Coordinates of C-alpha atoms in Angstrom, one line a residue:
Chain A
M5 CA -20.2 -7.2 51.2
R6 CA -21.4 -9.8 49.1
R7 CA -23.7 -7.7 47.5
L8 CA -20.9 -5.6 46.1
L9 CA -18.5 -8.7 45.0
W10 CA -20.3 -9.4 41.4
P11 CA -20.3 -5.4 40.6
C12 CA -16.8 -5.1 41.1
I13 CA -16.0 -8.0 39.1
A14 CA -18.0 -7.1 36.5
L15 CA -16.5 -3.7 36.8
V16 CA -12.9 -5.4 36.5
A17 CA -13.9 -7.4 33.5
W18 CA -15.5 -4.4 31.9
A19 CA -12.3 -2.7 32.5
A20 CA -10.3 -5.5 31.3
V21 CA -12.1 -5.2 27.5
I22 CA -11.9 -1.9 27.2
S23 CA -8.5 -1.7 27.9
N24 CA -7.5 -4.7 25.5
P25 CA -10.1 -5.0 22.6
G26 CA -9.1 -7.7 21.2
H27 CA -7.6 -6.7 18.0
A28 CA -4.2 -7.4 17.3
D29 CA -1.3 -5.4 18.3
P30 CA 1.6 -6.4 19.9
P31 CA 1.0 -8.1 23.0
P32 CA 0.7 -6.8 26.5
G33 CA 4.0 -6.9 28.9
Y34 CA 6.2 -7.5 25.7
P35 CA 8.7 -4.4 25.2
F36 CA 8.0 -4.4 21.3
L37 CA 10.0 -1.7 19.2
R38 CA 9.5 -0.6 16.0
Y39 CA 11.6 -2.2 13.5
D40 CA 14.7 -0.2 13.0
E41 CA 14.9 0.7 16.6
A42 CA 15.3 -3.0 17.0
I43 CA 18.0 -3.3 15.0
K44 CA 19.8 -0.7 16.6
S45 CA 19.4 -1.7 19.9
A46 CA 20.1 -5.3 19.0
R47 CA 23.5 -3.7 17.6
Q48 CA 24.5 -2.0 20.8
Q49 CA 23.7 -5.1 23.1
D50 CA 25.1 -7.6 20.0
K51 CA 21.3 -9.6 20.5
K52 CA 19.5 -11.4 18.1
I53 CA 16.0 -9.7 16.8
F54 CA 12.6 -11.4 17.0
V55 CA 10.5 -9.5 14.3
Y56 CA 6.9 -10.0 15.2
Y57 CA 4.8 -9.0 11.3
G58 CA 1.2 -8.6 12.3
R59 CA -2.4 -7.1 10.9
Y60 CA -4.7 -5.0 13.1
G61 CA -7.2 -7.3 13.1
C62 CA -5.6 -10.7 12.1
G63 CA -7.5 -13.9 14.2
F64 CA -3.9 -16.0 14.5
C65 CA -2.8 -12.5 15.5
D66 CA -5.2 -12.5 18.7
K67 CA -5.2 -15.9 19.1
T68 CA -1.1 -16.1 19.2
N69 CA -1.3 -13.3 21.9
K70 CA -4.0 -15.0 23.8
K71 CA -2.9 -18.5 23.7
S72 CA 0.8 -18.3 23.5
F73 CA 2.7 -14.6 24.7
S74 CA 0.3 -14.7 27.5
D75 CA 2.7 -17.5 29.0
P76 CA 4.8 -16.0 31.8
A77 CA 7.8 -18.0 31.3
L78 CA 8.0 -17.2 27.3
R79 CA 7.4 -13.9 28.2
K80 CA 10.7 -13.7 30.0
L81 CA 12.4 -16.1 27.5
Y82 CA 11.9 -13.8 25.0
T83 CA 12.3 -10.7 26.2
E84 CA 15.7 -12.2 27.5
H85 CA 16.6 -13.5 24.4
Y86 CA 16.1 -10.9 21.7
I87 CA 15.4 -7.7 20.8
L88 CA 11.4 -7.7 20.0
A89 CA 10.4 -5.5 17.0
Y90 CA 6.7 -5.4 15.8
V91 CA 6.0 -4.5 12.0
D92 CA 2.2 -3.4 11.3
A93 CA 1.7 -5.1 7.9
E94 CA -0.7 -2.4 6.9
S95 CA 0.9 0.9 8.4
G96 CA 2.4 3.8 6.5
K97 CA 4.7 4.8 9.3
R98 CA 8.6 5.1 8.3
L99 CA 11.7 3.6 9.2
V100 CA 15.2 3.4 8.5
L101 CA 16.6 0.0 7.3
P102 CA 20.1 -1.1 8.1
N103 CA 21.3 0.6 5.0
G104 CA 19.5 4.0 5.4
E105 CA 17.2 3.2 3.2
R106 CA 13.3 4.8 4.2
I107 CA 10.6 2.9 3.6
T108 CA 6.8 2.1 5.0
E109 CA 6.0 -0.5 7.3
M110 CA 3.9 -1.8 4.9
E111 CA 6.7 -1.5 1.9
L112 CA 9.1 -3.8 4.4
G113 CA 6.6 -6.6 4.4
A114 CA 6.7 -6.2 0.4
R115 CA 10.4 -6.7 0.6
L116 CA 9.9 -9.8 2.6
K117 CA 7.6 -11.2 1.0
A118 CA 5.2 -11.4 3.6
K119 CA 2.0 -13.4 2.4
V120 CA 0.4 -14.1 5.9
T121 CA -0.2 -12.8 9.1
P122 CA 1.6 -13.2 11.7
V123 CA 5.0 -13.9 10.5
F124 CA 7.3 -14.7 13.2
I125 CA 11.4 -14.2 11.8
Y126 CA 13.9 -14.2 13.9
M127 CA 17.4 -12.2 12.9
D128 CA 20.8 -12.0 13.2
A129 CA 22.0 -8.0 14.7
E130 CA 22.0 -6.5 11.3
G131 CA 18.4 -7.6 10.0
K132 CA 19.4 -11.3 8.2
S133 CA 16.7 -13.4 8.2
L134 CA 17.8 -16.7 10.2
L135 CA 14.5 -18.3 10.6
R136 CA 10.8 -17.2 9.4
V137 CA 7.9 -18.8 10.9
P138 CA 4.6 -18.2 9.5
G139 CA 0.7 -18.6 11.4
F140 CA -0.3 -19.5 14.7
Q141 CA 2.4 -20.8 17.3
T142 CA 1.6 -22.6 20.3
V143 CA 3.7 -21.9 23.8
Q144 CA 6.4 -25.0 23.0
D145 CA 6.5 -24.2 19.3
F146 CA 8.1 -20.9 20.4
I147 CA 10.2 -22.9 23.1
R148 CA 12.0 -24.8 20.1
H149 CA 12.4 -22.1 17.8
D150 CA 14.1 -20.1 20.5
R151 CA 16.6 -23.0 21.1
Y152 CA 17.4 -23.5 17.9
I153 CA 18.2 -19.8 17.6
H154 CA 19.6 -19.1 20.5
G155 CA 21.3 -21.8 20.7
D156 CA 23.3 -21.3 17.7
H157 CA 21.6 -24.5 15.9
Y158 CA 20.5 -23.0 12.7
K159 CA 24.4 -22.4 11.5
N160 CA 24.7 -26.0 10.8
Q161 CA 21.6 -27.4 11.0
T162 CA 18.0 -26.7 9.4
L163 CA 15.1 -26.6 11.6
D164 CA 13.7 -30.0 10.5
Q165 CA 16.9 -31.5 11.5
F166 CA 17.1 -29.9 14.8
L167 CA 13.8 -30.3 15.6
S168 CA 13.6 -34.0 14.4
Q169 CA 16.8 -34.4 17.2
L170 CA 14.4 -33.1 19.5
R171 CA 12.0 -36.3 19.2
Chain B
M22 CA -16.6 -35.4 -26.6
R23 CA -19.5 -33.0 -28.1
C24 CA -18.5 -30.9 -24.9
K25 CA -14.3 -30.6 -26.5
Y26 CA -15.9 -29.0 -29.8
C27 CA -18.1 -26.4 -28.1
L28 CA -15.4 -25.7 -26.2
A29 CA -13.7 -25.6 -29.3
L30 CA -15.9 -23.3 -31.0
L31 CA -16.2 -20.9 -27.9
L32 CA -12.8 -20.4 -27.9
S33 CA -12.6 -19.6 -31.0
L34 CA -15.1 -17.3 -30.9
S35 CA -13.8 -15.3 -28.0
P36 CA -12.5 -11.9 -28.0
P37 CA -8.8 -11.5 -28.4
I38 CA -8.4 -10.8 -24.5
H39 CA -5.5 -13.1 -23.9
A40 CA -3.7 -11.0 -26.5
A41 CA -1.3 -8.3 -25.4
G42 CA -3.3 -5.0 -25.5
W43 CA -0.2 -3.3 -25.6
D44 CA 2.9 -2.3 -27.9
F45 CA 5.8 -1.1 -25.4
G46 CA 8.6 1.3 -26.1
A47 CA 11.7 1.1 -24.9
K48 CA 12.5 2.0 -20.8
I49 CA 14.3 5.6 -20.1
P50 CA 15.8 6.2 -17.0
V51 CA 13.6 9.5 -15.7
A52 CA 16.3 10.0 -13.2
P53 CA 19.3 8.4 -13.6
I54 CA 21.6 8.2 -10.6
A55 CA 24.9 5.9 -9.9
E56 CA 25.0 5.8 -6.5
S57 CA 24.3 2.6 -4.7
N58 CA 23.7 4.5 -1.6
V59 CA 20.5 6.9 -2.8
F60 CA 17.1 5.0 -2.9
Q61 CA 14.2 6.1 -5.1
H62 CA 11.0 6.1 -4.6
L63 CA 7.6 6.2 -5.9
D64 CA 4.6 6.1 -3.0
A65 CA 2.3 8.7 -3.4
T66 CA -0.9 8.2 -1.5
G67 CA -3.5 6.5 -4.6
R68 CA 0.1 6.2 -6.7
K69 CA -0.5 9.5 -8.0
S70 CA 3.3 9.5 -9.0
M71 CA 2.5 10.8 -12.9
A72 CA 0.4 13.0 -14.8
V73 CA 0.0 14.2 -18.6
S74 CA -0.7 17.7 -19.2
G75 CA -0.8 19.2 -23.1
N76 CA 2.3 17.9 -24.7
T77 CA 4.3 17.3 -21.5
L78 CA 4.1 14.2 -19.2
A79 CA 5.6 14.8 -15.5
V80 CA 6.8 12.2 -13.0
V81 CA 7.2 12.9 -9.0
W82 CA 9.5 10.7 -6.6
E83 CA 11.1 10.7 -3.4
D84 CA 15.2 10.3 -3.2
N85 CA 18.2 10.9 -0.9
R86 CA 20.8 12.5 -3.4
D87 CA 21.2 15.6 -1.4
G88 CA 21.8 13.3 2.0
S89 CA 18.1 13.3 3.0
P90 CA 15.0 12.2 1.3
Q91 CA 13.6 14.9 -0.8
A92 CA 10.8 15.0 -3.2
H93 CA 11.8 15.8 -7.1
V94 CA 10.2 16.4 -10.2
A95 CA 11.2 15.2 -14.0
L96 CA 9.4 16.4 -17.0
K97 CA 9.4 14.9 -20.4
I98 CA 8.1 16.6 -23.7
M99 CA 5.7 13.9 -25.1
D100 CA 7.8 12.8 -28.4
K101 CA 10.9 13.0 -26.5
D102 CA 12.7 10.3 -25.3
V103 CA 14.6 11.9 -21.9
F104 CA 13.8 13.4 -19.0
S105 CA 14.6 17.1 -17.9
E106 CA 16.9 17.0 -15.2
A107 CA 15.6 16.9 -11.9
R108 CA 14.6 19.6 -9.8
R109 CA 13.6 19.5 -6.4
I110 CA 10.2 20.7 -4.8
S111 CA 10.6 20.0 -1.3
A112 CA 13.0 22.0 1.2
G113 CA 13.2 20.9 5.2
K114 CA 14.6 18.2 6.8
S115 CA 12.9 15.0 4.6
A116 CA 9.9 15.1 2.5
F117 CA 7.8 11.8 1.2
G118 CA 5.1 11.0 -1.2
P119 CA 5.1 13.0 -3.4
T120 CA 2.2 13.3 -6.0
I121 CA 1.3 15.5 -9.0
L122 CA -1.9 16.5 -10.8
A123 CA -2.4 17.3 -14.2
L124 CA -3.5 20.8 -14.6
R125 CA -3.8 23.1 -18.1
P126 CA -2.1 23.7 -20.2
D127 CA 1.2 21.9 -19.7
R128 CA 1.3 22.6 -16.3
F129 CA 1.0 20.3 -13.2
L130 CA 0.3 20.6 -9.1
V131 CA 2.4 18.9 -7.1
G132 CA 1.9 18.4 -3.5
W133 CA 4.3 16.3 -1.0
E134 CA 4.8 16.0 2.7
Q135 CA 8.0 17.3 4.4
D136 CA 8.8 17.7 7.8
N137 CA 5.4 16.4 9.5
A138 CA 3.3 19.3 7.5
V139 CA 1.8 18.8 3.6
W140 CA 2.4 21.1 0.8
T141 CA 2.3 22.2 -2.3
R142 CA 3.5 24.1 -5.8
L143 CA 3.2 24.7 -9.3
V144 CA 5.0 23.2 -11.6
A145 CA 5.6 24.4 -15.3
P146 CA 8.1 23.5 -18.1
Q147 CA 9.4 27.1 -17.5
G148 CA 9.6 26.6 -13.9
L149 CA 8.7 26.1 -10.6
G150 CA 6.3 28.3 -8.7
P151 CA 6.2 29.1 -4.9
S152 CA 5.5 26.5 -2.3
L153 CA 2.6 26.8 -0.5
K154 CA 2.3 24.9 3.2
L155 CA -1.2 23.5 3.3
S156 CA -1.8 22.0 6.7
G157 CA -0.4 22.8 10.2
K158 CA 2.3 20.0 12.1
D159 CA 0.9 16.4 12.4
A160 CA 0.0 16.4 8.8
T161 CA 0.8 13.4 6.2
Q162 CA -0.3 11.4 3.4
I163 CA -1.7 14.0 0.1
A164 CA -3.7 13.7 -2.5
L165 CA -4.5 15.9 -5.1
A166 CA -7.3 16.2 -7.9
T167 CA -9.5 18.7 -10.2
H168 CA -12.0 18.5 -12.5
D169 CA -11.6 21.8 -14.7
G170 CA -8.0 22.3 -13.8
Q171 CA -9.5 25.4 -11.4
R172 CA -10.8 24.0 -8.4
V173 CA -8.7 21.5 -7.1
V174 CA -9.4 19.5 -3.8
A175 CA -6.9 18.4 -1.8
V176 CA -6.8 15.7 1.4
W177 CA -4.6 14.8 3.5
C178 CA -4.3 12.7 7.2
Q179 CA -4.1 15.0 9.8
R180 CA -3.6 14.3 13.5
A181 CA -6.7 15.0 15.9
G182 CA -6.1 13.9 19.3
K183 CA -4.5 10.6 19.1
F184 CA -5.8 9.4 16.0
N185 CA -5.3 10.3 12.2
R186 CA -7.8 12.4 10.6
V187 CA -8.8 12.6 6.6
V188 CA -9.2 16.5 5.8
A189 CA -10.1 17.9 2.2
H190 CA -9.4 21.2 1.4
E191 CA -10.0 23.3 -1.5
L192 CA -7.7 25.3 -3.3
K193 CA -8.0 28.0 -6.7
I194 CA -5.8 27.8 -9.2
G195 CA -5.5 30.9 -10.6
I196 CA -5.4 32.6 -14.3
E197 CA -2.1 34.0 -13.8
G198 CA -1.0 30.7 -11.8
G199 CA -0.9 31.4 -8.1
I200 CA -2.6 28.8 -5.6
V201 CA -5.0 30.3 -3.6
N202 CA -6.3 28.6 -0.4
A203 CA -10.6 28.7 -0.2
G204 CA -11.6 28.1 3.3
K205 CA -9.9 25.9 5.5
P206 CA -9.7 22.1 5.9
K207 CA -12.7 20.5 6.7
P208 CA -12.7 16.8 8.0
V209 CA -14.4 14.2 5.2
D210 CA -16.1 12.5 8.4
A211 CA -17.8 14.7 10.4
K212 CA -17.7 12.6 13.8
P213 CA -14.9 12.6 16.0
P214 CA -12.4 9.9 14.8
V215 CA -12.2 7.0 17.1
D216 CA -9.2 5.0 15.7
D217 CA -6.6 6.2 12.7
Q218 CA -7.6 6.9 9.2
S219 CA -5.0 7.0 6.5
S220 CA -3.6 6.7 2.7
P221 CA -6.6 9.0 1.5
T222 CA -7.4 9.4 -2.0
V223 CA -9.7 11.7 -3.9
V224 CA -11.5 12.1 -7.6
V225 CA -13.3 15.3 -8.1
T226 CA -15.7 14.9 -11.6
K227 CA -19.2 17.3 -12.3
K228 CA -21.0 15.4 -9.7
G229 CA -18.5 16.0 -6.8
T230 CA -15.8 14.5 -5.0
L231 CA -14.9 11.3 -4.0
V232 CA -12.8 10.4 -0.9
A233 CA -11.2 7.2 0.0
W234 CA -9.6 6.3 2.2
E235 CA -8.4 3.4 5.4
D236 CA -10.3 3.3 8.7
R237 CA -9.8 1.4 11.9
R238 CA -12.9 2.1 13.4
R239 CA -14.2 -1.5 13.4
K240 CA -10.9 -3.0 14.7
H241 CA -9.6 -3.9 11.7
T242 CA -8.9 -1.8 8.5
V243 CA -12.1 -1.1 6.0
L244 CA -11.8 1.4 2.9
S245 CA -14.1 4.0 3.4
Y246 CA -15.9 6.5 1.0
S247 CA -17.9 9.5 1.3
H248 CA -19.0 11.7 -1.4
A249 CA -19.7 15.4 -1.6
T250 CA -21.7 17.4 -4.3
P251 CA -20.4 20.8 -6.0
G252 CA -20.7 23.2 -2.5
G253 CA -21.9 20.4 -0.6
S254 CA -21.0 18.2 2.3
F255 CA -19.3 15.0 2.4
S256 CA -22.3 12.1 3.1
A257 CA -21.5 9.6 6.2
P258 CA -18.8 6.9 5.1
Q259 CA -20.0 4.2 3.6
L260 CA -17.7 1.2 3.0
L261 CA -16.5 0.3 -0.2
N262 CA -15.0 -3.2 0.5
E263 CA -17.2 -6.2 1.6
V264 CA -15.9 -7.2 4.2
V265 CA -15.3 -10.7 5.6
K266 CA -17.6 -12.3 8.5
K267 CA -15.2 -12.5 11.6
S268 CA -13.9 -15.8 12.1
D269 CA -10.3 -17.1 13.6
R270 CA -9.2 -17.5 10.0
Y271 CA -10.0 -13.6 9.6
G272 CA -10.0 -12.3 12.8
R273 CA -12.3 -9.1 12.8
G274 CA -11.9 -8.6 9.3
S275 CA -9.4 -10.0 6.6
G276 CA -7.6 -7.3 6.0
V277 CA -7.6 -4.7 3.1
T278 CA -5.6 -1.5 2.2
R279 CA -3.8 1.2 -0.4
V280 CA -6.8 2.2 -2.0
A281 CA -6.5 3.8 -5.5
L282 CA -9.1 5.9 -7.9
D283 CA -9.3 7.1 -11.0
V284 CA -12.2 8.7 -13.0
Y285 CA -13.6 7.2 -16.4
G286 CA -16.1 8.2 -19.0
E287 CA -17.9 11.3 -18.2
D288 CA -18.0 11.2 -14.7
R289 CA -17.6 7.4 -13.6
I290 CA -15.5 6.0 -10.9
A291 CA -13.0 3.4 -10.8
A292 CA -11.5 2.5 -7.5
T293 CA -8.6 -0.8 -6.8
W294 CA -6.8 -1.8 -3.8
M295 CA -4.9 -4.8 -2.1
D296 CA -7.6 -7.1 -0.1
K297 CA -6.4 -10.3 1.7
R298 CA -9.6 -12.4 1.8
G299 CA -7.9 -14.8 0.2
D300 CA -6.5 -15.2 3.2
Q301 CA -3.3 -17.2 2.2
T302 CA -1.5 -16.3 -0.8
G303 CA -1.2 -12.6 0.4
Y304 CA -3.2 -9.5 -0.9
D305 CA -5.1 -10.2 -4.5
I306 CA -6.2 -7.3 -6.7
Y307 CA -9.6 -6.1 -5.7
A308 CA -11.8 -3.2 -7.5
A309 CA -15.1 -1.4 -7.7
F310 CA -17.3 0.9 -10.1
S311 CA -19.2 3.7 -9.8
E312 CA -21.6 4.6 -12.8
D313 CA -23.1 7.7 -10.3
G314 CA -20.1 9.9 -9.6
G315 CA -19.4 8.4 -6.4
R316 CA -22.6 8.2 -4.4
R317 CA -22.6 4.1 -4.8
F318 CA -19.9 1.4 -5.6
G319 CA -20.7 -1.9 -7.3
V320 CA -19.6 -5.1 -5.8
N321 CA -16.2 -5.8 -5.4
E322 CA -14.4 -7.8 -8.5
L323 CA -10.9 -9.8 -8.2
V324 CA -8.7 -8.0 -10.9
Q325 CA -5.9 -10.8 -11.1
D326 CA -5.9 -13.8 -13.4
S327 CA -6.0 -16.9 -11.8
F328 CA -2.2 -17.7 -12.4
A329 CA -1.9 -15.1 -9.9
D330 CA -3.7 -17.1 -7.4
Q331 CA -0.6 -18.6 -5.6
Y332 CA 1.0 -15.0 -5.5
A333 CA 0.9 -12.4 -3.1
Q334 CA 0.4 -8.8 -5.2
W335 CA 1.2 -5.2 -4.2
H336 CA 1.2 -2.0 -5.3
P337 CA -2.2 -1.5 -7.3
A338 CA -2.8 1.5 -9.3
I339 CA -5.4 2.5 -11.6
A340 CA -5.6 5.0 -14.5
G341 CA -9.2 5.7 -16.5
D342 CA -9.9 8.2 -19.2
A343 CA -12.6 10.0 -21.2
A344 CA -13.3 7.2 -23.6
G345 CA -14.4 4.9 -20.4
R346 CA -11.0 3.0 -20.4
V347 CA -10.1 1.4 -16.8
I348 CA -6.4 -0.1 -16.3
V349 CA -4.7 -1.3 -12.8
A350 CA -1.2 -2.2 -12.4
W351 CA 0.4 -3.7 -10.1
D352 CA 3.5 -6.2 -9.1
D353 CA 3.8 -9.7 -8.3
D354 CA 6.5 -12.4 -8.4
R355 CA 4.6 -15.4 -10.0
D356 CA 7.6 -15.1 -12.5
D357 CA 10.1 -15.9 -9.6
V358 CA 10.9 -12.2 -9.7
S359 CA 8.4 -9.4 -9.0
S360 CA 7.3 -7.5 -12.1
I361 CA 4.6 -4.9 -13.2
W362 CA 1.3 -6.5 -14.2
L363 CA -1.9 -5.1 -16.4
A364 CA -5.1 -5.9 -16.6
W365 CA -7.8 -4.0 -18.1
K366 CA -11.8 -4.0 -18.0
T367 CA -13.3 -5.7 -20.8
R368 CA -17.0 -6.4 -22.0
Y369 CA -16.3 -9.6 -20.7
G370 CA -14.8 -8.9 -17.4
W371 CA -11.2 -8.5 -16.9
S372 CA -8.6 -8.8 -19.6
M373 CA -6.1 -11.9 -18.5
N374 CA -3.2 -10.2 -17.4
F375 CA 0.0 -8.8 -19.7
S376 CA 3.4 -8.1 -18.2
P377 CA 4.8 -5.4 -20.4
P378 CA 8.4 -6.8 -21.6
V379 CA 10.3 -3.8 -20.6
A380 CA 8.6 -4.4 -16.8
S381 CA 9.8 -7.8 -16.9
G382 CA 12.5 -10.0 -16.4
D383 CA 15.8 -10.0 -14.5
G384 CA 15.5 -7.7 -11.5
E385 CA 13.0 -6.6 -9.4
K386 CA 10.4 -4.5 -10.7
T387 CA 7.6 -3.0 -8.2
S388 CA 5.6 0.1 -7.3
P389 CA 4.0 0.7 -10.8
S390 CA 2.0 4.1 -11.5
I391 CA 0.1 4.5 -14.6
T392 CA -1.9 7.6 -16.5
L393 CA -3.9 7.1 -19.7
D394 CA -3.4 10.3 -22.3
A395 CA -6.0 11.7 -24.6
R396 CA -4.6 9.8 -27.2
G397 CA -5.1 6.5 -25.7
N398 CA -1.4 5.7 -25.0
L399 CA -0.4 4.3 -21.8
H400 CA 2.2 5.7 -19.6
L401 CA 3.8 3.5 -16.8
I402 CA 6.5 4.4 -14.7
W403 CA 8.3 1.8 -12.1
L404 CA 10.8 0.9 -9.7
G405 CA 13.7 -0.8 -11.8
Q406 CA 16.5 -2.7 -10.0
E407 CA 19.5 -1.7 -13.0
A408 CA 22.1 -3.6 -10.8
E409 CA 21.5 -7.4 -9.1
N410 CA 20.5 -6.0 -5.3
G411 CA 20.7 -2.8 -6.3
P412 CA 18.6 -0.2 -5.4
G413 CA 15.0 0.6 -7.8
R414 CA 15.5 3.6 -10.0
V415 CA 12.1 5.0 -11.6
M416 CA 11.5 4.1 -15.4
Y417 CA 9.5 4.9 -18.0
S418 CA 7.7 3.6 -20.7
M419 CA 4.6 4.1 -23.4
G420 CA 2.3 1.6 -24.5
S421 CA 0.6 1.9 -27.3
N422 CA -2.6 0.3 -27.8
S423 CA -2.7 -2.6 -30.5
G424 CA -5.8 -2.7 -30.6
A425 CA -6.6 -6.0 -28.6
A426 CA -7.6 -4.2 -25.5
P427 CA -8.8 -2.4 -23.7
R428 CA -12.7 -1.4 -24.0
Q429 CA -15.4 0.8 -22.5
A430 CA -15.3 -0.6 -18.8
Q431 CA -18.3 -2.6 -17.8
P432 CA -18.9 -2.6 -14.1
S433 CA -20.2 -6.2 -13.2
K434 CA -24.4 -6.2 -11.9

């Protein structure tokens, strides 16, 4: 029986590598939608939107996926509080903006003046940006940002003011 | 102290590459439209949205004036200051990414994506030819090129199973003006795709056909190119961009996208693209040159000047001409608002960047497309915001060479 154990473990590990090759896409287990689908859904459900602006092969996207988005509590929190949207920085896929204009995902990045990946943007249901945080974020960062946005503190405080009160 | 004098002497002897190389005329709206819910786009793959043939200039773009996104064309006689009324070239439910190619004389071939297939038709001042569907379903991002005006190579992305694959297809333009399919579309890379290929662009010289595209087979985007001699098969894909070594900072690759090509001199080829190896400051504009018709490219060169270091660059376009000039255009917001910027290759490297006054200042100016005519004039179109926060409108201006630059391009060794 023990002789079969290691081949089985190796097979499972190999399958995991094949199914998740490690390039930066939306993290597994999250219901990420296209940007325009997310706005439509957010309007219907009166929810805020969490936009993950990533790039295929981006190192810090991969790191964020593995170190932060793998946290089950974070997954539950963000899935409950937000409509999730993923935008591929180099994609030519088209989407429809709230004003009816059709542009590519890459063009959305140009309009957002996004310099780096990842960029995480919290938006209201109309697509208005409420908070924008670039680069790798820890689980704690994401939890604090959620408290700031989901608690509506952004309406009368900057993020820095809000965070200084937490300390 | 002595160094200071040496520097002053060197600067005084330097060629005037800092000087504005172009005098641009007034801006002309290509397709004026007042409604704020009509959106115009210049998004041809390879940014070939304008062409000059004989005494006629033609511009293609997409807008939704008819209620759905459709491709349009407008023509201008060279010495006139107004464009013809916009003519719709597409039909169907929606159309995107129109591109245009100059044929001879005063004749053009346009390509576009319509309802998930790619189409083409001839355009002349006298009217439009019949539309020809080039692909089956699930095709997108068409680009066109010719060397002699009679044999045209069209490339596009065709869905092949799970992935998009770049295919090339030969067309023949009849003397009477008809378009004839020659053979069937063939994959540029003979190996089945293992990830997406996209945004193809193409040039044709007497030495053959060069296709460049975005390729994700390495689990990050690289720019690949492949060359075919006349009548021959395409070579195995080679890398156009220098791939930055894998790291936490760059991931599997630093990010490259939207390659554009043009021919300069007799049969040399210049390429430009957006490249994120600068990491924290967004995409930069890079270029590379081939002196053998596209079999090999030289080293990658940074196009933009150091004043652009802290800003992201977008939408690179390129134009070359028979005299050997090469010019690159893009947009960036180093002046707080997006403006159009130009750089040209000189004997001493890339020029300082120049923003034509007509395409800078108040309001966003983005998405340039450029072409050089036989007289050395630079034709520029872009999307310019005419109203605050309003949608972009296609604008045109012509630049005359004021003598300072550009000179014949010399690749870096």
